Coordinates of C-alpha atoms in Angstrom, one line a residue:
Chain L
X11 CA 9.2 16.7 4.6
X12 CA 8.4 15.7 8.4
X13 CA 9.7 12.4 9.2
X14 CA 7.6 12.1 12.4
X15 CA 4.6 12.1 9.7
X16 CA 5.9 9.3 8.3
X17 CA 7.4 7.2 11.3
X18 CA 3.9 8.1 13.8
X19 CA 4.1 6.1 17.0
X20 CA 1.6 3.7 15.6
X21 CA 3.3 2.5 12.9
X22 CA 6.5 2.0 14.4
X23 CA 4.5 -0.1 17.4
X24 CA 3.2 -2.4 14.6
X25 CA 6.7 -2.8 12.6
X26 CA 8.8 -3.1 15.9
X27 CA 6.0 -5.8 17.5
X28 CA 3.8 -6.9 14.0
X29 CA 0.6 -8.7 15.1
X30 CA -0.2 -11.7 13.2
X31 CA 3.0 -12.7 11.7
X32 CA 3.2 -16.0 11.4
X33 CA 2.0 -18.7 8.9
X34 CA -2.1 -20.1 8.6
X35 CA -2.4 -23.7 8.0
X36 CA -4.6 -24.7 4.9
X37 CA -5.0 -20.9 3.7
X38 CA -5.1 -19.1 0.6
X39 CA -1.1 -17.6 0.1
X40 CA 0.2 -15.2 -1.6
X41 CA 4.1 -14.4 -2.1
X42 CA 5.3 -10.8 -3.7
X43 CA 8.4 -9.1 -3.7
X44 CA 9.6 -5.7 -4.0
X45 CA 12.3 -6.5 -6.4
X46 CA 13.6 -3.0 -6.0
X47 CA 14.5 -3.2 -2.3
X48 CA 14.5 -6.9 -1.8
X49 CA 11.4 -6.7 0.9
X50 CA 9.3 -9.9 1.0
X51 CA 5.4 -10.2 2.7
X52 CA 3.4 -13.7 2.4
X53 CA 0.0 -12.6 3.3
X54 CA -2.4 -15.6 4.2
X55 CA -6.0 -15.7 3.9
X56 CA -8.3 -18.2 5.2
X57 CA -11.6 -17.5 4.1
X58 CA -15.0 -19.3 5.2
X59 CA -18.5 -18.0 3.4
X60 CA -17.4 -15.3 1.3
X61 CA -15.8 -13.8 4.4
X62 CA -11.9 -13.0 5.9
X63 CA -11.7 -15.7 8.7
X64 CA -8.1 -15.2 9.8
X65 CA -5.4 -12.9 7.7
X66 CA -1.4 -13.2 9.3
X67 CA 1.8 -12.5 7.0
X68 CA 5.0 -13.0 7.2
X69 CA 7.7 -11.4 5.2
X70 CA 11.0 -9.5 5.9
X71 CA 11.2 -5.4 4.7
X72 CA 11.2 -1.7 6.2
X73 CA 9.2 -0.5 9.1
X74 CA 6.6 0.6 6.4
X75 CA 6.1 -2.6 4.7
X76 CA 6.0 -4.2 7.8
X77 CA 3.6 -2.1 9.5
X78 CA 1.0 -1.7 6.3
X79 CA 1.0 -5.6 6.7
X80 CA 0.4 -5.9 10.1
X81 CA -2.5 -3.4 9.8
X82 CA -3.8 -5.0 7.4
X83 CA -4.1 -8.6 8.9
X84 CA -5.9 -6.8 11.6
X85 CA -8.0 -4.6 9.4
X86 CA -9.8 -7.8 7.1
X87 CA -10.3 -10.2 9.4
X88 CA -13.9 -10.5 9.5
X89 CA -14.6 -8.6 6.2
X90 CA -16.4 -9.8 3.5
X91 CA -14.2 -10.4 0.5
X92 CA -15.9 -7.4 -1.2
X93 CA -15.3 -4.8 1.2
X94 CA -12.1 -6.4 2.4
X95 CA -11.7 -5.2 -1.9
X96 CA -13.2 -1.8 -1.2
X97 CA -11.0 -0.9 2.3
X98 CA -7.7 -2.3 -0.4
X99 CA -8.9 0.7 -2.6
X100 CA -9.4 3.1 -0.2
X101 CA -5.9 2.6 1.7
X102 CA -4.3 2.8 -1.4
X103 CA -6.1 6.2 -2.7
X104 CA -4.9 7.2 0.6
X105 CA -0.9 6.5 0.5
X106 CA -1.4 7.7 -3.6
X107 CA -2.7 11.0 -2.0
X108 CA -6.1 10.8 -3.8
X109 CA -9.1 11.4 -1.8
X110 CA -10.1 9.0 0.5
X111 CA -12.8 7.2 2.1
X112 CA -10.9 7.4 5.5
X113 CA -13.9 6.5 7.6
X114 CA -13.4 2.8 7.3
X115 CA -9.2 3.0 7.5
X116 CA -8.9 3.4 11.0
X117 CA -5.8 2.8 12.3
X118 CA -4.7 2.2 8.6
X119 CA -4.9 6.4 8.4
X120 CA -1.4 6.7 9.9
X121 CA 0.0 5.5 6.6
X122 CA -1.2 8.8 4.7
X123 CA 2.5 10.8 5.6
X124 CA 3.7 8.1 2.9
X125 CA 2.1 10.3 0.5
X126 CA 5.3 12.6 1.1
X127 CA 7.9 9.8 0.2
X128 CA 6.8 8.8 -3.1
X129 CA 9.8 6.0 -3.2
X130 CA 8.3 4.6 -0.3
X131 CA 4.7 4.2 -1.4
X132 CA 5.4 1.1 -2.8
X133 CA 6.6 -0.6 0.7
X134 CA 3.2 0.6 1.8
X135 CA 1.4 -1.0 -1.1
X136 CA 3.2 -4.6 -0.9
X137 CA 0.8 -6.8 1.2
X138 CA -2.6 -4.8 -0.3
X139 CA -1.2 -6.4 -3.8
X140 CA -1.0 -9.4 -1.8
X141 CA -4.5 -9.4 -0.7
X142 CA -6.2 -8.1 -4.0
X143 CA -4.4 -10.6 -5.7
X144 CA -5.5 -13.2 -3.5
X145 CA -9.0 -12.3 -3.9
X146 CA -9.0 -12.1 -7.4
X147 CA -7.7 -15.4 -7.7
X148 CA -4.3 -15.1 -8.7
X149 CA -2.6 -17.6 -5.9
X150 CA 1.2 -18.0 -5.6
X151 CA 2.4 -20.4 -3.4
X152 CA 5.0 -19.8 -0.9
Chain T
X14 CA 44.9 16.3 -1.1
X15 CA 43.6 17.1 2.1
X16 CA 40.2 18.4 3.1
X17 CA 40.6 22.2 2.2
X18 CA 41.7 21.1 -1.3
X19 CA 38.7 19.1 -1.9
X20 CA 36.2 22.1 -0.7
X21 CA 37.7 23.8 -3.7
X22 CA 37.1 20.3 -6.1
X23 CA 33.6 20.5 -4.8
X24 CA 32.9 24.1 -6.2
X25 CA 33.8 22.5 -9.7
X26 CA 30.6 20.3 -9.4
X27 CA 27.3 22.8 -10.1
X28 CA 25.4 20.2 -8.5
X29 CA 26.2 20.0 -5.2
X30 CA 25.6 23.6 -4.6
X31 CA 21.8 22.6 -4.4
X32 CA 19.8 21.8 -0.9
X33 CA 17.9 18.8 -0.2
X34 CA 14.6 19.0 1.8
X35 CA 15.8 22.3 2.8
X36 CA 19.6 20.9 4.3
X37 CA 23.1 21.6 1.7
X38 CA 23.4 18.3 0.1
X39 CA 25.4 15.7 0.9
X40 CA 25.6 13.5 -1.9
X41 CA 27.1 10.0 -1.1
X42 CA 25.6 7.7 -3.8
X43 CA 29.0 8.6 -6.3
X44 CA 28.6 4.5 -7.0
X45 CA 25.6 4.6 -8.5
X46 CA 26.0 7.8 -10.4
X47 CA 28.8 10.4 -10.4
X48 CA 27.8 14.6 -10.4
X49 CA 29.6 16.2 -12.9
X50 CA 32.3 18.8 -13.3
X51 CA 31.5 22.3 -15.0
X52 CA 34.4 21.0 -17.9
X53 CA 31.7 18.0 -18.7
X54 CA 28.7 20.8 -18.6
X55 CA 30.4 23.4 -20.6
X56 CA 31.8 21.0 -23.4
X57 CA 28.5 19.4 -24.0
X58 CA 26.8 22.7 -24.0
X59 CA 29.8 24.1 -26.5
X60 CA 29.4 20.9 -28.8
X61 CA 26.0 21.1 -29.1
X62 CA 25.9 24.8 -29.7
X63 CA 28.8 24.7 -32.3
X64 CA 29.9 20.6 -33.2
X65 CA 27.1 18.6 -33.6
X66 CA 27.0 16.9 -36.4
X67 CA 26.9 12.9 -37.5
X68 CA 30.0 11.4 -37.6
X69 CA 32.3 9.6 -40.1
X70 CA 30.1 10.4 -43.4
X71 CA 29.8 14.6 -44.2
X72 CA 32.0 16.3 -46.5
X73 CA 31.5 19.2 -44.8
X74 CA 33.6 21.0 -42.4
X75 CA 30.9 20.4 -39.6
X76 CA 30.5 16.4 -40.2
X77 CA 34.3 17.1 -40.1
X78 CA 34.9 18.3 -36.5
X79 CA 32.4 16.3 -34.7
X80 CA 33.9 13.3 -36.4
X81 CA 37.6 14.4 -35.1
X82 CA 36.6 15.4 -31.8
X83 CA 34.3 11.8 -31.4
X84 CA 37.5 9.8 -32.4
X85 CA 39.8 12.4 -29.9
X86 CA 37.6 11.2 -27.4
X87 CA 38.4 7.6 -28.2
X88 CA 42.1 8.3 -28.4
X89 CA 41.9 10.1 -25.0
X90 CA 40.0 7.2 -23.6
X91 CA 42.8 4.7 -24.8
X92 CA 45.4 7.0 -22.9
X93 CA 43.4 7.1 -19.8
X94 CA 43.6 3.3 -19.7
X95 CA 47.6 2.8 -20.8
X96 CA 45.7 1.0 -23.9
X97 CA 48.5 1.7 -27.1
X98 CA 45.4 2.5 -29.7
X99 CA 42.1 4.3 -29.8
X100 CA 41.7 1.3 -31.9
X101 CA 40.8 -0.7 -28.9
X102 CA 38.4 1.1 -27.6
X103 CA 34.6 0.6 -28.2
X104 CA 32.2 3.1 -27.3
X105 CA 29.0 2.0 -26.1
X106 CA 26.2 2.6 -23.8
X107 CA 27.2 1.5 -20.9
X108 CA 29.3 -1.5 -18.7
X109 CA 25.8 -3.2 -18.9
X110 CA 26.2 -3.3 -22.9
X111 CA 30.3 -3.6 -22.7
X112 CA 29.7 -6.7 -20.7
X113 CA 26.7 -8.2 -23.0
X114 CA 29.2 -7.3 -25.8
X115 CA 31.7 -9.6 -24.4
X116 CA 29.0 -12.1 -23.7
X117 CA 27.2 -12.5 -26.7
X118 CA 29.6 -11.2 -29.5
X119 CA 33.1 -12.7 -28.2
X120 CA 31.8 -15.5 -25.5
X121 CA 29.0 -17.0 -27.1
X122 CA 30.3 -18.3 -30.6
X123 CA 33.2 -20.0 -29.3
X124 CA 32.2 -21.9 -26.0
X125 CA 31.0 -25.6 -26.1
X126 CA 29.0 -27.3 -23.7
X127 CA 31.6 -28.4 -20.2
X128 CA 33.2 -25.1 -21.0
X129 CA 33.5 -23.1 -17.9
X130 CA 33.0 -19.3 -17.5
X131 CA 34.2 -18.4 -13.5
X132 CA 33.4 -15.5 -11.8
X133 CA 31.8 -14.6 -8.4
X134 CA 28.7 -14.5 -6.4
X135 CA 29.3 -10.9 -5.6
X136 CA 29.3 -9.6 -9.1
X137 CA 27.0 -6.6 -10.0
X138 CA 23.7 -8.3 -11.8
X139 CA 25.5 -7.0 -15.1
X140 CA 28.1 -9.3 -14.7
X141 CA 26.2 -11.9 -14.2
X142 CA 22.9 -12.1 -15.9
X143 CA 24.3 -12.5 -19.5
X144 CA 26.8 -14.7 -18.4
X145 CA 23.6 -17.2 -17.3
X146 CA 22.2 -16.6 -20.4
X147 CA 25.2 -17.6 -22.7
X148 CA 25.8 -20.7 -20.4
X149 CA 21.7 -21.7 -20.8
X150 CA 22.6 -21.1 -24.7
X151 CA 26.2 -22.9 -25.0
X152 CA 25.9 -25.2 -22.5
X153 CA 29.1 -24.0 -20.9
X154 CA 28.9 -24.0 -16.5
X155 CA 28.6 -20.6 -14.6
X156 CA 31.6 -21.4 -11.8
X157 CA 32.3 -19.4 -8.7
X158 CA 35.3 -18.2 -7.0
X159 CA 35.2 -18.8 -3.2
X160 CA 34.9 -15.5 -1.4
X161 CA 36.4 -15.5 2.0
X162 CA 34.6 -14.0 5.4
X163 CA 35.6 -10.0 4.1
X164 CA 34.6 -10.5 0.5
X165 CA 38.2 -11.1 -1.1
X166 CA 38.7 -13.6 -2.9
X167 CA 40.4 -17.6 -1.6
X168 CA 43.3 -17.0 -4.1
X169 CA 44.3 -20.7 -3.2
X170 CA 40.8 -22.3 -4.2
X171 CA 40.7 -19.5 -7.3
X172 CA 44.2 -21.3 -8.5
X173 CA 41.9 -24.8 -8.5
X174 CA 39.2 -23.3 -10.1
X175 CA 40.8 -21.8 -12.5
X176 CA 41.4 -25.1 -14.8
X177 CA 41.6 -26.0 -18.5
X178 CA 37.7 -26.1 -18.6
X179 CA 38.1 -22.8 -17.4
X180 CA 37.1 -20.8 -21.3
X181 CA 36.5 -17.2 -19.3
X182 CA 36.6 -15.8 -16.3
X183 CA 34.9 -12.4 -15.4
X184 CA 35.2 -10.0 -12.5
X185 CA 34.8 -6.6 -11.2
X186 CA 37.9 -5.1 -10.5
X187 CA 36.0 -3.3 -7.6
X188 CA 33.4 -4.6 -5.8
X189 CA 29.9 -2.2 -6.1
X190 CA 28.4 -3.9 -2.7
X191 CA 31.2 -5.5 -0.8
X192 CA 34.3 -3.0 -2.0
X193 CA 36.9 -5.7 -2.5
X194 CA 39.7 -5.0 -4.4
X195 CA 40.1 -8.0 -6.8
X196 CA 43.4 -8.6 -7.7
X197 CA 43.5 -8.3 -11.4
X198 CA 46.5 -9.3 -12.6
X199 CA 47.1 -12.2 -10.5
X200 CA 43.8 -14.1 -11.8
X201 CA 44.7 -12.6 -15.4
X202 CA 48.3 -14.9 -14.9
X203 CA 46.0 -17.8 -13.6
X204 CA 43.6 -17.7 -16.6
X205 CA 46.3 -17.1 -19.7
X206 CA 48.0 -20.1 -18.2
X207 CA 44.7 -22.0 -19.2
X208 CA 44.4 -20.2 -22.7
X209 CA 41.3 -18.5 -20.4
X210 CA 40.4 -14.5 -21.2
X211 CA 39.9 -12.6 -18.3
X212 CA 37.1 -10.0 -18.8
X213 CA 37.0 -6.7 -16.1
X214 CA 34.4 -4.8 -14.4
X215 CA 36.1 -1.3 -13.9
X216 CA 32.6 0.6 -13.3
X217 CA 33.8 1.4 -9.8
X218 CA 37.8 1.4 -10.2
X219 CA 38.4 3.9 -13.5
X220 CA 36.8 6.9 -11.6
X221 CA 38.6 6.8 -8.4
X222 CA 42.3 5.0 -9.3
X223 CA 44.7 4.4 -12.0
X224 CA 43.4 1.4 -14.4
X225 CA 46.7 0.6 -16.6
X226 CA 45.3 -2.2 -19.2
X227 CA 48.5 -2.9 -19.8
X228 CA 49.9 -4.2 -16.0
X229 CA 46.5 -6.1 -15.4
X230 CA 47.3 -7.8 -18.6
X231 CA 43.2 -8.0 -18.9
X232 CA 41.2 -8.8 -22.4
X233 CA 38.4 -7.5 -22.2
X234 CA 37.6 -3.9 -19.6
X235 CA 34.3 -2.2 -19.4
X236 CA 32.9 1.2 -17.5
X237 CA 30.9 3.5 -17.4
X238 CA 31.0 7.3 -18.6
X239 CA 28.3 8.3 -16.0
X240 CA 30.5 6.9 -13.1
X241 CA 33.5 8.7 -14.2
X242 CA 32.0 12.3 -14.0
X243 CA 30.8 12.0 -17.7
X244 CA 27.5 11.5 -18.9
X245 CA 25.1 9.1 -19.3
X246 CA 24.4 7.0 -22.0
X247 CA 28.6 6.0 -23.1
X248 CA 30.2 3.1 -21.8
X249 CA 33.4 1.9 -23.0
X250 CA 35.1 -1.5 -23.5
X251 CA 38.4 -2.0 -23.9
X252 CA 39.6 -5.2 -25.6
X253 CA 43.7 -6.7 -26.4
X254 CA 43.3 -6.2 -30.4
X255 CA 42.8 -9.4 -31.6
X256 CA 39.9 -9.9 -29.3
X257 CA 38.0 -7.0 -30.4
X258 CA 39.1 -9.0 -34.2
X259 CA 37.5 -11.9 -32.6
X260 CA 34.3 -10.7 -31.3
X261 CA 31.0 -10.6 -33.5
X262 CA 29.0 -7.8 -33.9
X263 CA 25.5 -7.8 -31.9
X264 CA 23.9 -4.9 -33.7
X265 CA 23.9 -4.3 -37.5
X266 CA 23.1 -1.6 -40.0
X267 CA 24.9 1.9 -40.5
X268 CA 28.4 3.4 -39.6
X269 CA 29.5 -0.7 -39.1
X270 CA 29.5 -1.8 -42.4
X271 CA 32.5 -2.1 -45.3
X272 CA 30.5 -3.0 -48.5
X273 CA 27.1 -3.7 -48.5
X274 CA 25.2 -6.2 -51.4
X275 CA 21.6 -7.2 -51.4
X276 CA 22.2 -10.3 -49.5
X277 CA 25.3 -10.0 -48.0
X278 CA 27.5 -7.5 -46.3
X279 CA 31.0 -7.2 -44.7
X280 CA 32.2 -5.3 -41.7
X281 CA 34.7 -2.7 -41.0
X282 CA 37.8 -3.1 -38.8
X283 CA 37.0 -3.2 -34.9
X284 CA 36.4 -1.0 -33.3
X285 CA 34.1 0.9 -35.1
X286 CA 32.3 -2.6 -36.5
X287 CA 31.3 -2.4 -33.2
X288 CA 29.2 0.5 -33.5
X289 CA 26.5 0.1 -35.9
X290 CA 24.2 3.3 -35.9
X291 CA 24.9 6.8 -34.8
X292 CA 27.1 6.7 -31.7
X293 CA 26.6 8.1 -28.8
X294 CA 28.8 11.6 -30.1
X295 CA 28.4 13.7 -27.9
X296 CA 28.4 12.0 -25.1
X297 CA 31.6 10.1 -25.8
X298 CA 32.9 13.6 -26.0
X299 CA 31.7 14.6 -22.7
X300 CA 33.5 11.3 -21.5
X301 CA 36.5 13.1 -23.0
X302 CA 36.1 15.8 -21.0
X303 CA 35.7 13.9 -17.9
X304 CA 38.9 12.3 -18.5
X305 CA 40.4 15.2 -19.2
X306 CA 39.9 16.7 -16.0
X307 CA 40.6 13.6 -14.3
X308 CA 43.9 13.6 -15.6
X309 CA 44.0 17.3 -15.0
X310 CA 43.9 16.7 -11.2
X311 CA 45.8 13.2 -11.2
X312 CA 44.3 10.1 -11.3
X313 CA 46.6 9.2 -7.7
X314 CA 46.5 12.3 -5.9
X315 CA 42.4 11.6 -6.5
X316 CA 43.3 7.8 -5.4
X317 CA 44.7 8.8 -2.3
X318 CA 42.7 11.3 -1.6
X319 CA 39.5 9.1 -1.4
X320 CA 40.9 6.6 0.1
X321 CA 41.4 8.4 3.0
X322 CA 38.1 9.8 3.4
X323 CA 37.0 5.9 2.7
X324 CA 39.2 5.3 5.8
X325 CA 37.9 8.4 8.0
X326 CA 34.4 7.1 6.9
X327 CA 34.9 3.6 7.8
X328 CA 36.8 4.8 11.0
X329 CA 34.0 6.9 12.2
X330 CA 31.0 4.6 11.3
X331 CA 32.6 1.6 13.3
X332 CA 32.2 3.8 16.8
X333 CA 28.4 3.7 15.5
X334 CA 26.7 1.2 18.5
X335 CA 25.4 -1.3 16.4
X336 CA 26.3 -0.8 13.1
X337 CA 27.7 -3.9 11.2
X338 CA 30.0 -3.2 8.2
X339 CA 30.8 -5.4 5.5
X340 CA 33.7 -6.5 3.1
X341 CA 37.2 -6.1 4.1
X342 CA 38.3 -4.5 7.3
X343 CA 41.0 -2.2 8.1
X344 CA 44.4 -3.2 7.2
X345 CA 42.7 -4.7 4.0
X346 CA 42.2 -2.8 0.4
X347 CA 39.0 -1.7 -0.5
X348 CA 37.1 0.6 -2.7
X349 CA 35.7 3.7 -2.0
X350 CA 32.3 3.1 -0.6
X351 CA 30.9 1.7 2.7
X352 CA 28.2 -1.1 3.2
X353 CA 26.7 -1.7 6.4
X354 CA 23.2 -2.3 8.7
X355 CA 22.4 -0.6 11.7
X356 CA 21.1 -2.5 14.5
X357 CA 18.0 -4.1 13.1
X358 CA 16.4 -0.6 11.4
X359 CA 15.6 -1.5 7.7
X360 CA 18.0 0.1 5.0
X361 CA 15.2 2.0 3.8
X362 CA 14.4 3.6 7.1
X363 CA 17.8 4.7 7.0
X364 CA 17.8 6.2 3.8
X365 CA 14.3 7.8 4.4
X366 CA 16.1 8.9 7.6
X367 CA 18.8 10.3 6.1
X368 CA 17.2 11.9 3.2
X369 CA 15.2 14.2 5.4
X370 CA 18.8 15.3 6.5
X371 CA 19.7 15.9 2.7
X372 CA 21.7 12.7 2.7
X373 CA 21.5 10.9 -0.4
X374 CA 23.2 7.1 0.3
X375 CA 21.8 3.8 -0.9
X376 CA 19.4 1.4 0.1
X377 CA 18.6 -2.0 -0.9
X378 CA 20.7 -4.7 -2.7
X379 CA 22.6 -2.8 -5.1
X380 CA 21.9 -5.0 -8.1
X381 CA 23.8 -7.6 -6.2
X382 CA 21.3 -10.2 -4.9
X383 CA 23.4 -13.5 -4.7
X384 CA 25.9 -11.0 -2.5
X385 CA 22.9 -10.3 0.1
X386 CA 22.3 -13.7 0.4
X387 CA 25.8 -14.8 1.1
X388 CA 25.8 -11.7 3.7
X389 CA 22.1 -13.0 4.6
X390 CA 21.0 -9.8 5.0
X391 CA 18.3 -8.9 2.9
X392 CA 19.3 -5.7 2.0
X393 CA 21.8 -3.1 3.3
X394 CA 22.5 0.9 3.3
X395 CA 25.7 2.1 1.0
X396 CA 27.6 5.1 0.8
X397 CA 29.6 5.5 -1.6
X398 CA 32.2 8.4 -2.0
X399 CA 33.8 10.2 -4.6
X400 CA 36.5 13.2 -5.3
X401 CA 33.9 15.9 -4.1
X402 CA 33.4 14.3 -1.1
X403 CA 34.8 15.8 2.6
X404 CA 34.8 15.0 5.7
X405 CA 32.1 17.1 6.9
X406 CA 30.1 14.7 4.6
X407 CA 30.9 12.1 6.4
X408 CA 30.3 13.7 9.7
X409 CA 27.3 15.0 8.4
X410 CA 26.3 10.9 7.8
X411 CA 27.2 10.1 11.2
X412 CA 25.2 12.5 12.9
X413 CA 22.2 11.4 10.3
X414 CA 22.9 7.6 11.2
X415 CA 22.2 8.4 15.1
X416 CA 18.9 10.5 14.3
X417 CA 17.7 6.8 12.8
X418 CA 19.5 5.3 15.9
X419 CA 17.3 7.5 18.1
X420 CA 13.7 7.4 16.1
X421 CA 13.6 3.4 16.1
X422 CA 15.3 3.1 19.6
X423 CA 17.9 1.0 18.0

C-alpha cells in the first residue's frame, strides 16, 4: 500500500484548487450522494448538438471525490455525449483495476492508485455516476 | 490500571497480535465493533464442539445443556446490569432490533396522535429511524432535547420538554459521535413524573462502565453483544417487568408460543415470548462469556482505566495545530472515544492516511447525520478506545495524524 500512489501531486492540485466548481445556469443537474461517507458532487451539464458545452460541479467530499470531479469537468467538455459515455467507462475500468483504454484518460490516469484502496473507489466513482446518469436521462434536481 | 497492566489485557485479545499493511495494529474503532478476548473464542469454539444443540424442546441430555447454559447466559446478563431476574432480559440481535422492539411492540400500540416521543438530534440512526416511523404510523410528534455548544444536554429546557404529552422519551446513555454522557437518571425522574418511559441506548456505556438498571431507574435498556467483547449477532434489552408484560411480540412462530389452535394462538411469559424462532444460542453464550470476563477484571477498574487513556488521548490530540474536537471538553464527562477534523483534510483522507500506518479509526458520520449537521461538518474522523487500548496507541495516532498534516500541507 503506497499512499503517494494514491495522493500523486496532481490530484491533490485539483482537490486543494478544483477547477470548475461552481454552478451553470440553465444546465442539465445531477445531485448523488455517498450515503456512506456523507460526500455530496452536483455535476452540471450544458449540452448544445449532442455535445458537452460546459461541465462544472460542486459538492463537498475527500480529496478523491473532489479531484475525480474536477478532472472530469475538464475532461468532457467538448465531447460528444457518446464518448463523453465511452471515457465514463474507461475511467471507471481503470479505478475497478480492469484493463483500460488509458489513451484517452489523460490526466484522469492518476486516479488508477485507487485501485489499491477498494473503500475509496467509490469517492472516485461519485461524479462519473453523475454524468452517466445525466446522459442517460435520469435528471435530479439540485 | 495503568499502562503495563493493559499490555498484559491486550495479549488476551488474538486479534490484535495481527499487522496492518505491514505496521502492528492499532485498532481504535472499539465503538463500532469490539475485538474479542480468547474466553469469548474458546467458549464458542467449546460450545460448538461439545453444546450445540436447540434449546428449550429436547429430552435429551444435549437439548439439556445448551438450554441451561442459553438461559445462564441470560441470568448472567441480568447480573451484569443490577436487573433482579433473567426474566427481564430479552435476547435479540442487536440494539438496532432492542430499540425497534421497544418501538413497534411496546411504543406503537399505545400512543395516540399529540402524543410526544423526546429524544435528541444526536442519537445513533437506530434510535431514531423507528421512532419516525411509529410517529408517521400513530401520529404521535418526534420532540428534541436542546443540546448545548459540547453536546450535553440543556437540563433546564429538557425539564420543559419533558411534559404530560411527553408518552416516551429515548436516549443513548453514551453518545457514539459526540461522547456525552447523558444523565440517566435525572431524565428518568423527569419522565415518570409525566407517567413517560424512558428507554436507553447503552451500546457504548455497558462495555466500558458500570450500567446498574436499577439506580437509572430506566424501562427499557438495549446493547449490543459485539460491543461488549461478545459476538455478533446478540443484542439484549432489558425491560422493568411489567413492560416486557406490556410489549407485543413483533415476530411469531416457534419457541414463543403457549398453546397453539388453528386460528388462534397464545404467548408465553416475557421474556422468552419475545423470542420466536431459534435464538441466537450460541452467541448469547458467547455474550456470557464476555461478561464474564468483564466482571472478571472489574467493570470500574476497566472504567477508570479508559477514561484515562480517553483523557491522555484527548490531551494529546488538542496540541494537534488545527485539529478541532467535538463534544464536551475537559472538566466535562465523556465517553470513551474522540471526534474531531483536522484543518480542512477530509475524514477519509485521514483514515486512508492512517490506515497505511495500520491505524484503524473512523471516518464519516457515524450513523449520526442530524449530529453532523448540527456540528455542520459533513463528516468527521472518530477514535474510539477500548480496554486493550494503550498509550502507545494513542501516540501511535498522533504521529499518524501529522503524516496527513504533512501530505495535504494542512
Amino acid at each position: 500500500m503506497n499512499l503517494q500512489d494514491l495522493y500523486r501531486h496532481v490530484i491533490l492540485d485539483h482537490s486543494q484548487r478544483p477547477r470548475n466548481r461552481h454552478a451553470l445556469a440553465n444546465a442539465l443537474a445531477v445531485r448523488l450522494l455517498n450515503p456512506t461517507c456523507g460526500d455530496e458532487v452536483t455535476l452540471y451539464l450544458t449540452v448544445e448538438q449532442g455535445v458537452v458545452a460546459d461541465a462544472s460541479f460542486e459538492g463537498v467530499g475527500c480529496s478523491i471525490s473532489i479531484a475525480s470531479a474536477s478532472m472530469l469537468t475538464e475532461a468532457v467538455r467538448g465531447l460528444p455525449l457518446s464518448e463523453a459515455l465511452v471515457l465514463s467507462r474507461a475511467f471507471r475500468r481503470l479505478v475497478q483495476g480492469e484493463d483500460a483504454d488509458v489513451t484517452k484518460l489523460g490526466d484522469l490516469e492518476a486516479l488508477s492508485g485507487v485501485r489499491q484502496f477498494p473503500a475509496r473507489i467509490k469517492c472516485a466513482l461519485l461524479a462519473w455516476n453523475a454524468l452517466e446518469q445525466g446522459i442517460r436521462g435520469e435528471p435530479d434536481e439540485p | 490500571m495503568n499502562d503495563p497492566d493493559r499490555r498484559v489485557l491486550r495479549d488476551d485479545f488474538p486479534l490484535l497480535a495481527r499487522s496492518s499493511h505491514g505496521k502492528p495494529l492499532v485498532y481504535l474503532d472499539s465503538a463500532a465493533t469490539s475485538q474479542k478476548p480468547q474466553l469469548v473464542l474458546d467458549t464458542l469454539d467449546r460450545c460448538y464442539r461439545l453444546h450445540n444443540a436447540n434449546v428449550h424442546r429436547g429430552v435429551y441430555e444435549l437439548a439439556a445443556e445448551a438450554t441451561d447454559l442459553y438461559e445462564a447466559a441470560r441470568e448472567k446478563t441480568a447480573r451484569f446490569l443490577g436487573a433482579p431476574s433473567g426474566q427481564q432480559i430479552v435476547f435479540t440481535r442487536g440494539t438496532t432490533e432492542s430499540l425497534n422492539l421497544v418501538a413497534f411492540g411496546y411504543a406503537m400500540p399505545r400512543l395516540q396522535p399529540g402524543d410526544e416521543i423526546v429524544t435528541t438530534l444526536a442519537e445513533h440512526h437506530s434510535n431514531l429511524v423507528p421512532w419516525q416511523q411509529v410517529a408517521k404510523r400513530t401520529g404521535a410528534r418526534l420532540t428534541f432535547l436542546p443540546l448545548l455548544p459540547d453536546g450535553t444536554l440543556d437540563l433546564e429546557a429538557a425539564e420543559k420538554k419533558i411534559n404530560p404529552r411527553t408518552k416516551l422519551v429515548t436516549i443513548a446513555h453514551v453518545s457514539n459521535v459526540l461522547g456525552t454522557v447523558h444523565p440517566i437518571r435525572r431524565l428518568a425522574d423527569l419522565a415518570h413524573r409525566v407517567g413517560a418511559a424512558l428507554v436507553v441506548d447503552a451500546a457504548q456505556s455497558v462495555p466500558q462502565r458500570l450500567v446498574d438498571v436499577m439506580a437509572l431507574d430506566c424501562d427499557f435498556l438495549a446493547f449490543s453483544g459485539h460491543k461488549a467483547y461478545g459476538p455478533t449477532g446478540v443484542g439484549v434489552l432489558y425491560g422493568k417487568r411489567e413492560m416486557l408484560q406490556r410489549t407485543d411480540p413483533l415476530l411469531f412462530g416457534g419457541e414463543m408460543i403457549d398453546r397453539v389452535e388453528l386460528t388462534d394462538s397464545t404467548w408465553k411469559d416475557a421474556p422468552w415470548k419475545l423470542e420466536a424462532g431459534t435464538p441466537p444460542i450460541l452467541q448469547a453464550i458467547g455474550l456470557g462469556a464476555a461478561l464474564d470476563y468483564l466482571s472478571g477484571i472489574g467493570m470500574d477498574r476497566i472504567h477508570r482505566a479508559v477514561q484515562d487513556l480517553t483523557r491522555y488521548a484527548y490531551v494529546s490530540l488538542a496540541d494537534l495545530e488545527g485539529i478541532s474536537l467535538y463534544g464536551p471538553g475537559p472538566g466535562t464527562e465523556r465517553g470513551d472515544l474522540l471526534t474531531f477534523n483536522l484543518g480542512d483534510i477530509h475524514p477519509h483522507d485521514i483514515a486512508t492516511v492512517l490506515d497505511s500506518e495500520g491505524i484503524a479509526v473512523r471516518a464519516g458520520h457515524h450513523c449520526c447525520q442530524q449530529a453532523m449537521r448540527w456540528l455542520g461538518v459533513p463528516a468527521t474522523v472518530r477514535a474510539s478506545f477500548a480496554l486493550y487500548n494503550t498509550r502507545a496507541d494513542v501516540d501511535r495516532l498522533v504521529d499518524g495524524l501529522r503524516k496527513a498534516k504533512e501530505l495535504f500541507q494542512a
